[in-house]
Amino acid sequence: MPSVSRVDAYTHLAPDDLKPPGEAEVFFEPADTEIGVWVAADLLPPGGGGTVLDLGSGSGAAAAAIARAGAARVHGVDNGRQTLRWAERHYASADGRVSFALGDYSVLSPRELLATAPGELPRPLVVTSNPAYVPLPEAAARTHPSISGGADGLKWAGSIIGHARTLGADLGLTIGSYSTPRRAAALLAEAGYRIAAVTLCPLPFGAFTRAHPERVLALEERGEAVLWRSGPDPLAYFVVGLACRRADATGQPDGGHPGGGHPGGGHPGGGHPGGGKELLDLLHTAARSATTRLESLDAPGAAPPPWPVRVLDLPPAAARHHW
């Protein structure tokens, strides 16, 4: 039976990763970064190894942490020049295990993405991404590209999923609970992916989203966004990390492995077909919680989740920087 586990401290990010970069165009949101590393780790081969292609790699902290979590090779691609300089200065490794390149994954082909890496990226390959996922009005979106996910929060998801599918890779995707999660699950299913494990982290709205909540609130009214209103902050959401496996023609996961680090102690190798309704139901259950432990997920009488669920109950970050 799928389980609910909890983590109450930053496990993958190092102390220096929790310090704001202080650069105008370097995104800083430690909870998002930590959750992305957990999702990637869920998809690595048992005992480590494998290659991770991180699309929209940002500061580079996630790529370095994924390598520490066991990946043999991590290559990040980002279209921000200032971001790339920061990542190369602080997180690229001299031995080439962690590398970065300038590139726009929404424009480049999968072959072109692979060509940005110094040397061949060995298999098995996992694609990960923590893209901008906040649904924002168009005028507001232009001023904050690091968080703008278009009208539904999934502006970048199609490119990411398409690259992973073409490359025959498993996929770790991070979205928000207000980023039309039912549609996200449908996009994954249409591309032949099954959600294998879910990681959740409650987080208050950022300052800019709080000032421009129109799209988020409209999606909530339509039943396509889930907000957390019963917790300590009346305007919060869940960061949602989805560890996804490719499915073969029979609908079964392709390439699952025993062992690994997902909740419950086994490597995510299963998955629920489709999963849109199930994902929304899971988020609505979490939203009934009163504390950051999201205790309603495994309260007496609660239906067991369809996937292993990990809750990150993290201490508040000293700062958050979105641009």
Coordinates of N, CA and C in Angstrom, one line a residue, residues 45-235:
P45 N 19.0 5.2 -10.7 CA 19.2 3.7 -10.5 C 19.5 3.4 -9.1
P46 N 19.1 2.2 -8.6 CA 19.5 1.8 -7.2 C 21.0 1.9 -7.0
G47 N 21.4 2.4 -5.9 CA 22.8 2.5 -5.6 C 23.5 3.6 -6.3
G48 N 22.8 4.5 -7.1 CA 23.4 5.6 -7.7 C 23.8 5.3 -9.2
G49 N 24.3 6.3 -9.9 CA 24.6 6.2 -11.3 C 23.5 6.9 -12.1
G50 N 23.7 6.8 -13.4 CA 22.7 7.4 -14.3 C 23.1 8.9 -14.6
T51 N 22.4 9.4 -15.6 CA 22.7 10.8 -16.0 C 21.4 11.6 -15.9
V52 N 21.5 12.8 -15.4 CA 20.4 13.7 -15.3 C 20.6 15.0 -16.2
L53 N 19.6 15.2 -17.0 CA 19.6 16.5 -17.8 C 18.6 17.4 -17.2
D54 N 19.1 18.5 -16.6 CA 18.3 19.4 -15.8 C 18.0 20.6 -16.7
L55 N 16.7 20.8 -17.1 CA 16.3 21.8 -18.0 C 15.8 23.0 -17.2
G56 N 16.4 24.2 -17.5 CA 16.1 25.4 -16.6 C 16.9 25.2 -15.3
S57 N 18.2 25.0 -15.4 CA 19.0 24.6 -14.2 C 19.2 25.7 -13.2
G58 N 18.9 27.0 -13.5 CA 19.0 28.0 -12.6 C 20.3 28.2 -11.9
S59 N 20.4 28.4 -10.6 CA 21.6 28.7 -9.9 C 22.6 27.5 -10.0
G60 N 22.1 26.3 -10.3 CA 23.0 25.2 -10.3 C 23.0 24.4 -9.0
A61 N 22.4 24.9 -8.0 CA 22.4 24.2 -6.7 C 21.7 22.9 -6.8
A62 N 20.6 22.8 -7.6 CA 19.9 21.5 -7.8 C 20.8 20.5 -8.5
A63 N 21.5 20.9 -9.5 CA 22.4 20.0 -10.3 C 23.5 19.4 -9.4
A64 N 24.1 20.3 -8.6 CA 25.2 19.8 -7.7 C 24.6 18.8 -6.6
A65 N 23.4 19.2 -6.1 CA 22.8 18.3 -5.1 C 22.4 17.0 -5.7
I66 N 21.9 17.0 -6.9 CA 21.6 15.7 -7.6 C 22.8 14.8 -7.7
A67 N 23.9 15.4 -8.0 CA 25.2 14.6 -8.1 C 25.5 14.1 -6.7
R68 N 25.4 14.9 -5.7 CA 25.6 14.3 -4.3 C 24.7 13.2 -4.0
A69 N 23.4 13.3 -4.6 CA 22.4 12.2 -4.3 C 22.7 10.9 -5.0
G70 N 23.7 10.9 -5.9 CA 24.1 9.7 -6.5 C 24.2 9.7 -8.0
A71 N 23.8 10.7 -8.7 CA 23.9 10.7 -10.2 C 25.3 10.7 -10.6
A72 N 25.6 9.9 -11.6 CA 27.0 9.9 -12.1 C 27.4 11.1 -12.9
R73 N 26.4 11.7 -13.5 CA 26.6 12.8 -14.4 C 25.4 13.7 -14.4
V74 N 25.5 15.0 -14.3 CA 24.4 16.0 -14.3 C 24.8 17.1 -15.2
H75 N 24.0 17.4 -16.2 CA 24.2 18.6 -17.1 C 23.0 19.5 -17.1
G76 N 23.2 20.7 -16.8 CA 22.1 21.7 -16.7 C 22.1 22.7 -17.9
V77 N 21.0 23.0 -18.4 CA 20.8 24.0 -19.5 C 19.9 25.1 -19.0
D78 N 20.3 26.3 -19.2 CA 19.5 27.5 -18.8 C 19.8 28.6 -19.8
N79 N 18.7 29.5 -20.0 CA 18.9 30.5 -21.0 C 19.3 31.9 -20.4
G80 N 19.6 31.9 -19.1 CA 20.0 33.1 -18.4 C 21.5 33.2 -18.3
R81 N 22.1 34.3 -18.9 CA 23.5 34.4 -18.9 C 24.1 34.7 -17.5
Q82 N 23.4 35.5 -16.7 CA 23.8 35.8 -15.4 C 23.7 34.5 -14.5
T83 N 22.6 33.8 -14.7 CA 22.4 32.5 -14.0 C 23.5 31.5 -14.4
L84 N 23.8 31.4 -15.7 CA 24.8 30.5 -16.1 C 26.2 30.8 -15.5
R85 N 26.5 32.1 -15.4 CA 27.8 32.5 -14.8 C 27.9 32.1 -13.4
W86 N 26.8 32.3 -12.7 CA 26.7 31.9 -11.3 C 26.9 30.4 -11.1
A87 N 26.1 29.6 -11.9 CA 26.2 28.2 -11.8 C 27.6 27.7 -12.1
E88 N 28.2 28.2 -13.1 CA 29.5 27.7 -13.5 C 30.6 28.1 -12.4
R89 N 30.4 29.2 -11.8 CA 31.4 29.7 -10.8 C 31.2 28.9 -9.5
H90 N 30.0 28.5 -9.2 CA 29.8 27.9 -7.9 C 29.6 26.4 -7.9
Y91 N 29.1 25.9 -9.0 CA 28.7 24.5 -8.9 C 29.2 23.5 -10.0
A92 N 29.8 24.1 -11.1 CA 30.4 23.2 -12.1 C 31.6 22.5 -11.4
S93 N 31.8 21.2 -11.8 CA 32.9 20.5 -11.2 C 34.1 20.4 -12.2
A94 N 35.3 20.4 -11.7 CA 36.4 20.3 -12.6 C 36.5 19.0 -13.4
D95 N 36.0 17.9 -12.8 CA 36.0 16.6 -13.5 C 34.9 16.4 -14.5
G96 N 34.0 17.5 -14.7 CA 33.0 17.4 -15.7 C 31.8 16.6 -15.2
R97 N 31.7 16.2 -14.0 CA 30.6 15.4 -13.5 C 29.3 16.3 -13.4
V98 N 29.5 17.6 -13.1 CA 28.4 18.6 -13.1 C 28.8 19.7 -14.1
S99 N 28.0 19.9 -15.1 CA 28.3 20.9 -16.1 C 27.1 21.7 -16.4
F100 N 27.3 22.9 -17.1 CA 26.2 23.8 -17.4 C 26.4 24.3 -18.8
A101 N 25.3 24.7 -19.5 CA 25.5 25.3 -20.8 C 24.3 26.3 -21.0
L102 N 24.6 27.3 -21.8 CA 23.6 28.3 -22.2 C 22.7 27.7 -23.3
G103 N 21.4 27.8 -23.1 CA 20.5 27.3 -24.1 C 19.0 27.5 -23.6
D104 N 18.1 27.6 -24.6 CA 16.7 27.7 -24.3 C 16.0 26.4 -24.7
Y105 N 15.6 25.6 -23.7 CA 15.1 24.3 -24.0 C 13.7 24.4 -24.7
S106 N 13.1 25.5 -24.7 CA 11.8 25.6 -25.4 C 12.0 25.8 -26.9
V107 N 13.2 26.1 -27.3 CA 13.6 26.3 -28.7 C 14.4 25.2 -29.3
L108 N 15.4 24.7 -28.5 CA 16.3 23.7 -28.9 C 15.6 22.3 -29.1
S109 N 16.1 21.6 -30.0 CA 15.6 20.2 -30.2 C 16.3 19.3 -29.2
P110 N 15.7 18.1 -28.9 CA 16.4 17.2 -28.0 C 17.9 16.9 -28.4
R111 N 18.1 16.7 -29.7 CA 19.5 16.5 -30.2 C 20.4 17.7 -29.8
E112 N 19.8 18.9 -30.1 CA 20.6 20.1 -29.8 C 20.9 20.3 -28.3
L113 N 19.9 19.9 -27.4 CA 20.1 19.9 -26.0 C 21.3 19.0 -25.6
L114 N 21.3 17.8 -26.1 CA 22.4 16.9 -25.8 C 23.7 17.4 -26.3
A115 N 23.7 18.1 -27.4 CA 25.0 18.6 -27.9 C 25.6 19.8 -27.1
T116 N 24.8 20.4 -26.2 CA 25.3 21.4 -25.3 C 26.3 20.9 -24.3
A117 N 26.2 19.6 -24.0 CA 27.0 18.9 -23.0 C 28.4 18.7 -23.5
P118 N 29.4 18.9 -22.6 CA 30.8 18.5 -23.0 C 31.0 17.0 -23.0
G119 N 30.9 16.4 -24.1 CA 31.0 14.9 -24.1 C 29.6 14.3 -24.1
E120 N 29.6 13.0 -24.4 CA 28.3 12.3 -24.5 C 27.8 12.1 -23.1
L121 N 26.4 12.2 -23.0 CA 25.7 11.9 -21.8 C 25.3 10.4 -21.7
P122 N 25.9 9.6 -20.9 CA 25.6 8.2 -20.8 C 24.2 7.9 -20.3
R123 N 23.7 6.8 -20.7 CA 22.4 6.3 -20.2 C 22.6 5.4 -19.0
P124 N 21.5 5.2 -18.2 CA 20.2 5.7 -18.4 C 20.1 7.2 -18.1
L125 N 19.1 7.9 -18.8 CA 19.0 9.3 -18.7 C 17.7 9.7 -18.0
V126 N 17.7 10.6 -17.1 CA 16.6 11.2 -16.5 C 16.5 12.7 -16.8
V127 N 15.4 13.2 -17.3 CA 15.2 14.6 -17.5 C 14.5 15.2 -16.3
T128 N 15.0 16.3 -15.7 CA 14.3 16.9 -14.6 C 14.1 18.4 -15.0
S129 N 13.1 19.0 -14.4 CA 12.9 20.4 -14.6 C 12.0 21.0 -13.5
N130 N 12.4 22.1 -13.0 CA 11.6 22.9 -12.0 C 11.3 24.2 -12.7
P131 N 10.4 24.2 -13.7 CA 10.2 25.4 -14.5 C 9.3 26.5 -13.8
A132 N 9.3 27.7 -14.4 CA 8.4 28.7 -13.9 C 7.0 28.2 -14.0
Y133 N 6.2 28.2 -12.9 CA 4.9 27.6 -12.9 C 3.7 28.4 -12.3
V134 N 4.0 29.7 -12.1 CA 2.9 30.5 -11.5 C 2.0 31.0 -12.6
P135 N 0.7 30.8 -12.5 CA -0.2 31.4 -13.5 C -0.4 32.9 -13.2
L136 N 0.0 33.7 -14.2 CA 0.0 35.1 -14.0 C -0.7 35.8 -15.1
P137 N -1.4 37.0 -14.8 CA -1.9 37.8 -15.9 C -0.7 38.2 -16.9
E138 N -1.0 38.4 -18.2 CA 0.0 38.6 -19.2 C 0.9 39.8 -18.8
A139 N 0.3 40.9 -18.4 CA 1.1 42.1 -18.1 C 2.1 41.8 -16.9
A140 N 1.6 41.1 -15.9 CA 2.4 40.8 -14.8 C 3.5 39.8 -15.1
A141 N 3.2 38.9 -16.0 CA 4.1 37.8 -16.4 C 5.4 38.4 -17.0
R142 N 5.2 39.5 -17.8 CA 6.4 40.1 -18.5 C 7.4 40.6 -17.5
T143 N 7.0 41.0 -16.3 CA 8.0 41.6 -15.4 C 8.7 40.6 -14.5
H144 N 8.2 39.3 -14.5 CA 8.7 38.3 -13.6 C 8.8 37.0 -14.4
P145 N 9.8 36.9 -15.3 CA 9.9 35.7 -16.1 C 10.3 34.4 -15.3
S146 N 11.0 34.6 -14.2 CA 11.5 33.5 -13.5 C 10.4 32.7 -12.8
I147 N 9.2 33.2 -12.7 CA 8.1 32.5 -12.1 C 6.9 32.3 -13.0
S148 N 6.9 33.0 -14.1 CA 5.7 33.0 -15.0 C 5.5 31.7 -15.8
G149 N 4.4 31.0 -15.5 CA 4.1 29.8 -16.2 C 2.9 30.0 -17.2
G150 N 2.7 31.2 -17.6 CA 1.6 31.4 -18.6 C 0.2 31.4 -17.9
A151 N -0.8 31.3 -18.7 CA -2.2 31.4 -18.1 C -2.6 30.3 -17.2
D152 N -2.0 29.1 -17.4 CA -2.4 27.9 -16.6 C -1.2 27.4 -15.8
G153 N -0.1 28.0 -15.8 CA 1.1 27.5 -15.1 C 1.9 26.4 -15.8
L154 N 1.4 26.0 -17.0 CA 2.1 24.9 -17.7 C 2.7 25.3 -19.0
K155 N 3.0 26.6 -19.1 CA 3.6 27.1 -20.4 C 4.8 26.3 -20.9
W156 N 5.6 25.9 -20.0 CA 6.9 25.2 -20.3 C 6.8 23.7 -20.3
A157 N 5.7 23.2 -19.7 CA 5.6 21.8 -19.5 C 5.6 20.9 -20.8
G158 N 5.0 21.4 -21.8 CA 4.9 20.7 -23.0 C 6.3 20.4 -23.6
S159 N 7.1 21.5 -23.6 CA 8.5 21.3 -24.1 C 9.3 20.3 -23.3
I160 N 9.1 20.4 -22.0 CA 9.9 19.5 -21.1 C 9.5 18.0 -21.3
I161 N 8.2 17.8 -21.3 CA 7.7 16.5 -21.5 C 8.0 15.9 -22.8
G162 N 7.9 16.8 -23.9 CA 8.3 16.3 -25.2 C 9.8 15.9 -25.3
H163 N 10.6 16.7 -24.7 CA 12.1 16.4 -24.7 C 12.3 15.0 -24.0
A164 N 11.7 14.8 -22.9 CA 11.9 13.6 -22.1 C 11.4 12.4 -22.9
R165 N 10.2 12.6 -23.5 CA 9.7 11.5 -24.3 C 10.6 11.1 -25.5
T166 N 11.0 12.1 -26.3 CA 11.9 11.9 -27.4 C 13.2 11.2 -27.0
L167 N 13.7 11.6 -25.9 CA 15.0 11.0 -25.4 C 14.8 9.7 -24.7
G168 N 13.6 9.2 -24.6 CA 13.4 7.9 -23.9 C 13.7 8.0 -22.4
A169 N 13.5 9.1 -21.8 CA 14.0 9.3 -20.4 C 12.8 9.3 -19.4
D170 N 13.1 8.9 -18.2 CA 12.2 9.1 -17.1 C 12.2 10.6 -16.8
L171 N 11.2 11.1 -16.1 CA 11.0 12.5 -16.0 C 10.6 12.9 -14.6
G172 N 11.3 13.9 -14.1 CA 11.0 14.5 -12.8 C 10.5 16.0 -13.1
L173 N 9.3 16.3 -12.8 CA 8.7 17.6 -13.1 C 8.1 18.2 -11.8
T174 N 8.4 19.5 -11.6 CA 7.9 20.2 -10.4 C 6.9 21.2 -10.9
I175 N 5.7 21.2 -10.3 CA 4.7 22.2 -10.6 C 4.2 22.8 -9.3
G176 N 3.2 23.7 -9.4 CA 2.5 24.1 -8.2 C 1.1 23.5 -8.1
S177 N 0.5 23.5 -7.0 CA -0.8 22.9 -6.8 C -1.9 23.8 -7.5
Y178 N -1.4 25.0 -7.9 CA -2.3 25.9 -8.6 C -2.0 25.9 -10.1
S179 N -1.1 25.1 -10.6 CA -0.7 25.0 -12.0 C -1.5 24.0 -12.8
T180 N -2.8 24.1 -12.7 CA -3.7 23.1 -13.3 C -3.2 21.7 -13.3
P181 N -3.1 21.1 -12.1 CA -2.4 19.8 -11.9 C -3.2 18.7 -12.7
R182 N -4.5 18.8 -12.8 CA -5.2 17.8 -13.6 C -4.7 17.8 -15.1
R183 N -4.5 19.0 -15.6 CA -4.0 19.0 -17.0 C -2.6 18.5 -17.1
A184 N -1.8 18.8 -16.1 CA -0.4 18.3 -16.0 C -0.4 16.8 -16.1
A185 N -1.2 16.2 -15.3 CA -1.3 14.7 -15.3 C -1.7 14.2 -16.7
A186 N -2.7 14.9 -17.3 CA -3.1 14.5 -18.6 C -2.0 14.6 -19.7
L187 N -1.2 15.7 -19.6 CA -0.1 15.8 -20.6 C 0.9 14.7 -20.4
L188 N 1.2 14.4 -19.1 CA 2.1 13.3 -18.9 C 1.6 11.9 -19.4
A189 N 0.3 11.7 -19.2 CA -0.3 10.4 -19.6 C -0.3 10.3 -21.2
E190 N -0.6 11.5 -21.8 CA -0.7 11.5 -23.3 C 0.7 11.2 -23.9
A191 N 1.8 11.6 -23.1 CA 3.1 11.3 -23.6 C 3.6 10.0 -23.2
G192 N 2.8 9.2 -22.5 CA 3.2 7.8 -22.1 C 3.9 7.8 -20.8
Y193 N 3.6 8.7 -19.9 CA 4.2 8.7 -18.6 C 3.2 8.4 -17.5
R194 N 3.7 7.7 -16.5 CA 2.9 7.4 -15.3 C 3.5 8.0 -14.1
I195 N 2.7 8.7 -13.3 CA 3.3 9.2 -12.0 C 3.6 8.0 -11.1
A196 N 4.8 8.0 -10.6 CA 5.2 6.9 -9.7 C 5.4 7.3 -8.3
A197 N 5.7 8.5 -8.0 CA 5.8 9.0 -6.6 C 5.6 10.5 -6.6
V198 N 5.1 11.0 -5.5 CA 4.7 12.5 -5.4 C 5.4 13.0 -4.1
T199 N 6.0 14.2 -4.3 CA 6.6 14.9 -3.1 C 5.9 16.2 -3.0
L200 N 5.4 16.6 -1.8 CA 4.7 17.8 -1.6 C 5.4 18.7 -0.5
C201 N 5.4 20.0 -0.8 CA 5.9 20.9 0.2 C 5.0 22.1 0.3
P202 N 4.4 22.4 1.4 CA 3.6 23.6 1.6 C 4.4 24.9 1.6
L203 N 3.9 25.9 0.9 CA 4.7 27.1 0.8 C 3.7 28.3 0.7
P204 N 4.0 29.4 1.4 CA 3.2 30.6 1.2 C 3.4 31.2 -0.2
F205 N 2.4 31.9 -0.7 CA 2.6 32.7 -1.9 C 3.8 33.6 -1.8
G206 N 4.5 33.7 -2.9 CA 5.6 34.7 -2.9 C 5.0 36.1 -3.0
A207 N 5.8 37.1 -2.8 CA 5.2 38.5 -2.7 C 4.6 38.9 -4.0
F208 N 5.2 38.6 -5.1 CA 4.6 39.0 -6.4 C 3.3 38.3 -6.7
T209 N 3.3 37.0 -6.5 CA 2.1 36.2 -6.7 C 1.0 36.7 -5.8
R210 N 1.3 37.0 -4.6 CA 0.3 37.6 -3.6 C -0.3 38.9 -4.1
A211 N 0.6 39.6 -4.8 CA 0.1 40.9 -5.3 C -0.7 40.8 -6.7
H212 N -0.5 39.6 -7.3 CA -1.2 39.4 -8.6 C -1.8 38.0 -8.7
P213 N -2.8 37.8 -7.8 CA -3.4 36.4 -7.7 C -4.5 36.1 -8.7
E214 N -4.8 37.0 -9.6 CA -6.0 36.9 -10.4 C -6.1 35.6 -11.1
R215 N -5.1 35.2 -11.8 CA -5.2 33.9 -12.6 C -5.3 32.7 -11.6
V216 N -4.5 32.7 -10.5 CA -4.6 31.6 -9.6 C -6.0 31.5 -9.0
L217 N -6.6 32.6 -8.6 CA -7.9 32.6 -8.0 C -9.0 32.1 -9.0
A218 N -8.8 32.6 -10.3 CA -9.8 32.2 -11.3 C -9.7 30.6 -11.5
L219 N -8.5 30.1 -11.5 CA -8.3 28.6 -11.7 C -8.9 27.9 -10.5
E220 N -8.7 28.4 -9.3 CA -9.3 27.8 -8.1 C -10.8 27.8 -8.2
E221 N -11.4 28.9 -8.7 CA -12.9 28.9 -8.8 C -13.4 27.9 -9.8
R222 N -12.6 27.6 -10.9 CA -13.0 26.6 -11.9 C -12.6 25.2 -11.5
G223 N -12.1 25.0 -10.3 CA -11.7 23.7 -9.8 C -10.4 23.1 -10.4
E224 N -9.6 24.0 -11.0 CA -8.4 23.6 -11.6 C -7.1 24.0 -10.8
A225 N -7.3 24.5 -9.6 CA -6.2 24.9 -8.8 C -6.5 24.5 -7.3
V226 N -5.6 24.1 -6.6 CA -5.8 23.8 -5.1 C -4.9 24.7 -4.3
L227 N -5.5 25.5 -3.4 CA -4.8 26.4 -2.5 C -4.9 25.8 -1.1
W228 N -4.0 26.2 -0.3 CA -4.0 25.7 1.1 C -4.4 26.9 2.0
R229 N -5.7 26.9 2.4 CA -6.2 28.0 3.1 C -6.5 27.7 4.6
S230 N -6.2 26.5 5.0 CA -6.5 26.1 6.4 C -5.3 26.1 7.3
G231 N -4.1 26.5 6.7 CA -2.9 26.4 7.5 C -2.6 27.7 8.1
P232 N -1.3 27.9 8.5 CA -0.9 29.1 9.2 C -0.9 30.4 8.4
D233 N -0.8 30.2 7.1 CA -0.9 31.3 6.1 C -2.2 31.1 5.3
P234 N -3.1 32.1 5.2 CA -4.3 31.9 4.5 C -4.2 31.9 3.0
L235 N -3.0 32.2 2.5 CA -2.8 32.2 1.0 C -1.5 31.4 0.8

